[in-house]
Structures are given as structure tokens and as C-alpha cells.
């Protein structure tokens, strides 16, 4: 029997069942919590680059359903988007992926059951590259950026030439967060103690460059710990991140660039 692909492995934490999603767009599923809206919303941004012919798109992966169910149980809406972070002619097409995220954000914010002034981006793995745009733009409705085992710089310079993939220099979160300084949105980063060496290096450079980052550590966790490490430590870390996301979104305050929310 062939091994289950990583992206189809079960989520490590038990969670409630999800109701059918609300249709918003062809590449986007929206899950609304119980009770009257409008609700603050988390947009889950998957990693990559991924093939463009997967049998199960990212918004159908168990890990995304797990996070969506736990967040929904905390009383927030959750949008799960498929974006096109694919390799095209030797380039990681982050430009198209970023455009997909922007369009999904507009669609979700316009939904009548969503509070478009309380949005949180949560990016995983290779999706972390896309946060450079969000850090630089810092729209008033963006309450925070959450990052789980993220890729935060292009690995190309550190790889053999035959393995390198080009990435538009715009997608350089370490540079973006250094440039933003205290003007960066609040950032919460889930850091794996057993991360791949190069990704761990980028994470530490990002933390050093940032004015402030809130960190949730998973000391024994590896990349994609939420499907690979079925441990109490994994469950505690991901639940802490979920609870923190709901707390940030439910703060009934106006977004003030001078306010220390980190």
C-alpha cells in the first residue's frame, strides 16, 4: 500500500465537524460560526509551491479543515483559499498566488456575514513568502499575521544550481519586516524546534529583523508538525495559536498604528 501523501495525512488534534462551506468563489470556501454576524475572519493560506494537478486541492486537505474547525469553534469565520503558488518555467509564481489571495480577501471582506474590518492572515510553509506584501501594505483591516513553520526567504542562493527556482525579489519577508520596523502588523509565529536547517535559519533572521514577534514554540516539532507529529506538544501549540488568533480578532478596538499590540 502506498504511503499517504503528507498533505492528506490526518490533523493531529480532534476537532468538531465542519458544516458545508458557504460558496463565495470557485477557489474559496467560507465557514461561518454559529450565531449572528458579521464575524471576524481568518484567511488560511496554504504552502507550496504545489503541483497544479492535485487530486485534492488545498482547501480540501484535512489539516486545513482541522484549523478551520477549531477556529470556527472559537467564534470566528474561516476562509480557506486555493492559490496558484506553482512553478512556471523555473519560477515560483508568487505573483499569481498573491493576486489570488488579494482577490479572495476582497470577496471575503464583501460577504455580509463577515466583518471586513477584522481580518487575519494565517500562512503555512511556502505561503509565508506571501506575507511580505501584507507587512508592507499593512491595511487598517488587517489585525495580525500568523505564520506556521513558514518559508521566509528564497532558498535559491543556498541550493545547487540545478535545484534553484527563481522567486520575484518582492517576496522577501525578512527585508519587508526590517523595513517596516514598528509599523509592521502584529505577527505571531509558530516555530518548530526540529525545522529544516535552512528554514530555521530564515526564521531566526526574520525574528531578529522584526521589531517584535510573538512566538509559539514547538520544541520537538518538525516542519508540518500538525500532521506529522501526533503529540500532546503539537496539539498544545496549535491550540494556543488558534486561541490567540481568536483573541486578536475579537479585540473591539480600532487599528492604531501607534498602538503596541505585539
CSV table of C-alpha atoms in Angstrom, one decimal:
chain,number,residue,atom,x,y,z
A,1,UNK,CA,0.0,0.0,0.0
A,2,UNK,CA,1.4,3.4,-1.0
A,3,UNK,CA,2.1,5.9,1.7
A,4,UNK,CA,-0.5,8.7,2.3
A,5,UNK,CA,0.8,12.0,0.9
A,6,UNK,CA,1.8,14.4,3.6
A,7,UNK,CA,-1.0,16.9,2.7
A,8,UNK,CA,-3.7,14.2,3.1
A,9,UNK,CA,-2.5,12.9,6.5
A,10,UNK,CA,-4.9,13.5,9.3
A,11,UNK,CA,-4.8,16.6,11.5
A,12,UNK,CA,-3.2,15.7,14.9
A,13,UNK,CA,-5.9,17.3,17.0
A,14,UNK,CA,-9.5,16.3,17.4
A,15,UNK,CA,-12.0,18.9,16.2
A,16,UNK,CA,-15.7,19.4,15.7
A,17,UNK,CA,-17.2,18.6,12.3
A,18,UNK,CA,-17.4,21.4,9.8
A,19,UNK,CA,-20.7,22.4,8.3
A,20,UNK,CA,-20.9,22.7,4.5
A,21,UNK,CA,-18.9,25.8,3.4
A,22,UNK,CA,-20.6,29.0,2.1
A,23,UNK,CA,-20.0,29.4,-1.6
A,24,UNK,CA,-18.1,32.6,-2.3
A,25,UNK,CA,-15.8,31.9,-5.2
A,26,UNK,CA,-14.6,28.8,-7.1
A,27,UNK,CA,-11.3,28.6,-5.3
A,28,UNK,CA,-12.6,29.7,-1.8
A,29,UNK,CA,-14.6,28.1,1.0
A,30,UNK,CA,-16.0,30.1,3.8
A,31,UNK,CA,-17.1,28.6,7.1
A,32,UNK,CA,-19.3,30.7,9.4
A,33,UNK,CA,-19.6,30.2,13.1
A,34,UNK,CA,-22.9,29.9,14.9
A,35,UNK,CA,-24.7,33.0,15.9
A,36,UNK,CA,-25.4,36.3,14.2
A,37,UNK,CA,-22.7,38.1,12.2
A,38,UNK,CA,-20.8,39.9,11.0
A,39,UNK,CA,-17.9,37.8,12.2
A,40,UNK,CA,-14.2,38.5,12.1
A,41,UNK,CA,-12.4,36.2,9.7
A,42,UNK,CA,-9.2,34.2,9.4
A,43,UNK,CA,-7.9,33.6,5.9
A,44,UNK,CA,-5.9,30.3,5.8
A,45,UNK,CA,-3.1,30.5,3.2
A,46,UNK,CA,-1.5,27.1,2.2
A,47,UNK,CA,2.1,26.5,1.4
A,48,UNK,CA,3.9,25.5,-1.8
A,49,UNK,CA,4.9,25.5,-4.5
A,50,UNK,CA,2.5,22.7,-5.3
A,51,UNK,CA,1.6,20.9,-8.5
A,52,UNK,CA,-1.3,22.3,-10.4
A,53,UNK,CA,-3.0,18.9,-10.9
A,54,UNK,CA,-3.5,17.7,-7.3
A,55,UNK,CA,-6.5,15.3,-6.9
A,56,UNK,CA,-7.4,17.1,-3.7
A,57,UNK,CA,-7.0,20.9,-3.7
A,58,UNK,CA,-5.6,22.6,-0.6
A,59,UNK,CA,-8.9,23.8,0.7
A,60,UNK,CA,-9.9,20.1,0.9
A,61,UNK,CA,-6.8,19.0,2.9
A,62,UNK,CA,-7.5,17.6,6.4
A,63,UNK,CA,-5.1,20.0,8.0
A,64,UNK,CA,-7.0,23.0,6.7
A,65,UNK,CA,-10.3,21.5,7.8
A,66,UNK,CA,-8.8,20.9,11.3
A,67,UNK,CA,-7.7,24.5,11.7
A,68,UNK,CA,-10.9,25.8,10.2
A,69,UNK,CA,-13.0,23.7,12.6
A,70,UNK,CA,-11.0,24.8,15.7
A,71,UNK,CA,-11.1,28.5,14.7
A,72,UNK,CA,-14.8,28.3,13.9
A,73,UNK,CA,-15.4,26.8,17.4
A,74,UNK,CA,-13.8,29.9,18.8
A,75,UNK,CA,-16.5,32.0,17.1
A,76,UNK,CA,-14.7,33.4,14.1
A,77,UNK,CA,-15.3,32.8,10.4
A,78,UNK,CA,-12.6,31.0,8.4
A,79,UNK,CA,-11.9,31.3,4.7
A,80,UNK,CA,-9.8,28.6,3.0
A,81,UNK,CA,-8.4,29.6,-0.4
A,82,UNK,CA,-6.7,27.7,-3.1
A,83,UNK,CA,-4.0,29.9,-4.6
A,84,UNK,CA,-1.7,29.3,-7.5
A,85,UNK,CA,1.8,29.1,-5.9
A,86,UNK,CA,3.0,26.8,-8.7
A,87,UNK,CA,6.3,26.6,-10.5
A,88,UNK,CA,6.1,28.1,-14.0
A,89,UNK,CA,9.1,28.0,-16.3
A,90,UNK,CA,11.6,27.6,-13.4
A,91,UNK,CA,10.0,30.4,-11.3
A,92,UNK,CA,7.9,30.1,-8.2
A,93,UNK,CA,4.9,32.1,-9.3
A,94,UNK,CA,4.3,34.0,-6.1
A,95,UNK,CA,2.9,37.0,-8.1
A,96,UNK,CA,-0.1,35.0,-9.3
A,97,UNK,CA,-0.5,33.5,-5.8
A,98,UNK,CA,-0.5,37.0,-4.2
A,99,UNK,CA,-3.1,38.1,-6.8
A,100,UNK,CA,-5.3,35.1,-5.8
A,101,UNK,CA,-5.0,36.0,-2.1
A,102,UNK,CA,-5.9,39.6,-2.8
A,103,UNK,CA,-9.0,38.6,-4.8
A,104,UNK,CA,-10.0,36.1,-2.1
A,105,UNK,CA,-9.6,38.8,0.6
A,106,UNK,CA,-11.9,41.2,-1.4
A,107,UNK,CA,-14.5,38.5,-1.8
A,108,UNK,CA,-14.5,37.5,1.8
A,109,UNK,CA,-14.5,41.1,3.2
A,110,UNK,CA,-17.5,41.8,1.0
A,111,UNK,CA,-19.6,38.9,2.4
A,112,UNK,CA,-22.5,40.3,4.5
A,113,UNK,CA,-21.7,37.8,7.4
A,114,UNK,CA,-18.1,38.9,7.6
A,115,UNK,CA,-16.7,41.9,9.4
A,116,UNK,CA,-14.4,43.2,6.8
A,117,UNK,CA,-12.6,45.4,9.3
A,118,UNK,CA,-11.3,42.4,11.3
A,119,UNK,CA,-9.2,40.1,9.1
A,120,UNK,CA,-6.3,37.9,10.0
A,121,UNK,CA,-3.9,36.1,7.5
A,122,UNK,CA,-2.5,32.8,8.6
A,123,UNK,CA,0.1,31.4,6.3
A,124,UNK,CA,1.8,28.0,6.3
A,125,UNK,CA,5.2,26.8,5.0
A,126,UNK,CA,5.9,28.3,1.5
A,127,UNK,CA,2.9,30.5,1.8
A,128,UNK,CA,5.0,32.5,4.2
A,129,UNK,CA,6.7,34.2,1.3
A,130,UNK,CA,3.5,36.0,0.5
A,131,UNK,CA,3.4,37.8,3.9
A,132,UNK,CA,6.0,40.3,2.5
A,133,UNK,CA,3.1,42.1,0.7
A,134,UNK,CA,0.9,42.1,3.8
A,135,UNK,CA,3.7,43.5,6.0
A,136,UNK,CA,4.5,46.3,3.6
A,137,UNK,CA,0.8,47.2,2.9
A,138,UNK,CA,-0.5,47.0,6.5
A,139,UNK,CA,-4.1,47.8,5.6
A,140,UNK,CA,-6.2,49.0,8.5
A,141,UNK,CA,-8.4,46.0,8.5
A,142,UNK,CA,-5.5,43.5,8.9
A,143,UNK,CA,-5.4,42.7,12.6
A,144,UNK,CA,-2.5,40.3,12.5
A,145,UNK,CA,-0.3,37.9,10.5
A,146,UNK,CA,0.1,34.3,11.8
A,147,UNK,CA,2.9,32.2,10.4
A,148,UNK,CA,3.3,28.4,11.0
A,149,UNK,CA,6.6,26.7,10.0
A,150,UNK,CA,7.0,29.4,7.3
A,151,UNK,CA,9.4,29.9,4.5
A,152,UNK,CA,10.6,33.5,4.9
A,153,UNK,CA,13.3,33.9,2.2
A,154,UNK,CA,14.2,32.5,-1.2
A,155,UNK,CA,16.3,29.3,-0.7
A,156,UNK,CA,17.7,29.6,-4.2
A,157,UNK,CA,21.1,31.1,-3.4
A,158,UNK,CA,21.8,28.2,-1.0
A,159,UNK,CA,20.9,25.3,-3.3
A,160,UNK,CA,22.8,23.6,-6.1
A,161,UNK,CA,22.3,25.5,-9.4
A,162,UNK,CA,20.2,22.6,-10.9
A,163,UNK,CA,17.8,22.8,-8.0
A,164,UNK,CA,17.2,26.5,-7.9
A,165,UNK,CA,13.9,28.1,-8.6
A,166,UNK,CA,13.6,31.8,-9.2
A,167,UNK,CA,11.3,33.9,-6.9
A,168,UNK,CA,10.4,37.6,-7.5
A,169,UNK,CA,12.5,39.7,-5.0
A,170,UNK,CA,9.3,41.4,-3.9
A,171,UNK,CA,8.6,38.3,-1.8
A,172,UNK,CA,11.3,38.7,0.8
A,173,UNK,CA,9.6,38.8,4.3
A,174,UNK,CA,12.9,39.3,6.2
A,175,UNK,CA,13.6,42.5,4.2
A,176,UNK,CA,9.9,43.6,4.5
A,177,UNK,CA,9.8,43.2,8.3
A,178,UNK,CA,13.1,45.0,8.7
A,179,UNK,CA,11.9,47.9,6.6
A,180,UNK,CA,8.5,48.1,8.4
A,181,UNK,CA,10.0,48.2,11.9
A,182,UNK,CA,7.4,49.2,14.4
A,183,UNK,CA,4.9,49.8,11.6
A,184,UNK,CA,4.6,46.1,10.8
A,185,UNK,CA,1.3,44.4,11.7
A,186,UNK,CA,1.3,42.2,14.8
A,187,UNK,CA,2.9,38.9,14.0
A,188,UNK,CA,2.5,35.5,15.7
A,189,UNK,CA,4.9,32.8,14.6
A,190,UNK,CA,4.7,29.1,15.4
A,191,UNK,CA,8.4,27.9,15.5
A,192,UNK,CA,9.4,24.3,15.2
A,193,UNK,CA,12.4,23.1,17.1
A,194,UNK,CA,13.2,20.4,14.6
A,195,UNK,CA,12.7,22.6,11.5
A,196,UNK,CA,14.8,22.1,8.4
A,197,UNK,CA,18.1,23.8,8.8
A,198,UNK,CA,17.7,26.4,6.1
A,199,UNK,CA,14.1,27.3,7.0
A,200,UNK,CA,15.1,27.6,10.7
A,201,UNK,CA,17.9,30.0,9.7
A,202,UNK,CA,15.4,32.2,7.8
A,203,UNK,CA,13.0,32.1,10.8
A,204,UNK,CA,15.8,33.3,13.2
A,205,UNK,CA,16.8,36.1,10.7
A,206,UNK,CA,13.1,37.2,10.5
A,207,UNK,CA,12.7,37.3,14.2
A,208,UNK,CA,16.0,39.3,14.6
A,209,UNK,CA,14.9,41.7,11.9
A,210,UNK,CA,11.4,42.3,13.3
A,211,UNK,CA,10.7,44.9,15.9
A,212,UNK,CA,8.5,42.4,17.7
A,213,UNK,CA,7.2,38.9,17.0
A,214,UNK,CA,5.1,36.8,19.4
A,215,UNK,CA,6.4,33.2,19.2
A,216,UNK,CA,4.7,29.9,20.0
A,217,UNK,CA,7.4,27.2,20.2
A,218,UNK,CA,7.1,23.5,19.4
A,219,UNK,CA,10.5,22.3,20.6
A,220,UNK,CA,10.2,18.8,19.3
A,221,UNK,CA,8.1,19.7,16.3
A,222,UNK,CA,9.2,19.2,12.7
A,223,UNK,CA,8.0,21.0,9.6
A,224,UNK,CA,4.3,20.3,9.2
A,225,UNK,CA,4.1,19.1,12.9
A,226,UNK,CA,0.4,19.4,12.7
A,227,UNK,CA,0.1,16.3,10.6
A,228,UNK,CA,3.5,14.6,11.2
A,229,UNK,CA,3.9,14.8,15.0
A,230,UNK,CA,0.9,13.2,16.8
A,231,UNK,CA,1.9,14.5,20.2
A,232,UNK,CA,0.5,16.5,23.1
A,233,UNK,CA,3.1,19.1,22.4
A,234,UNK,CA,1.8,19.6,18.9
A,235,UNK,CA,-1.8,19.8,20.0
A,236,UNK,CA,-1.0,22.3,22.7
A,237,UNK,CA,0.9,24.5,20.3
A,238,UNK,CA,-1.7,24.6,17.6
A,239,UNK,CA,-4.5,25.1,20.0
A,240,UNK,CA,-2.6,28.0,21.6
A,241,UNK,CA,-2.2,29.6,18.2
A,242,UNK,CA,-5.9,29.1,17.4
A,243,UNK,CA,-7.0,30.7,20.7
A,244,UNK,CA,-4.5,33.6,20.2
A,245,UNK,CA,-5.9,34.2,16.8
A,246,UNK,CA,-9.5,34.4,18.1
A,247,UNK,CA,-8.3,36.8,20.9
A,248,UNK,CA,-6.7,39.1,18.5
A,249,UNK,CA,-9.7,39.2,16.2
A,250,UNK,CA,-12.2,39.8,19.0
A,251,UNK,CA,-10.4,42.8,20.4
A,252,UNK,CA,-13.0,45.5,19.9
A,253,UNK,CA,-10.6,48.3,19.2
A,254,UNK,CA,-9.8,50.5,16.2
A,255,UNK,CA,-6.5,49.7,14.5
A,256,UNK,CA,-4.0,52.3,15.6
A,257,UNK,CA,-0.5,52.3,14.0
A,258,UNK,CA,1.0,53.7,17.2
A,259,UNK,CA,-0.6,51.1,19.5
A,260,UNK,CA,1.8,48.4,20.8
A,261,UNK,CA,-0.3,45.3,20.1
A,262,UNK,CA,2.7,42.9,19.8
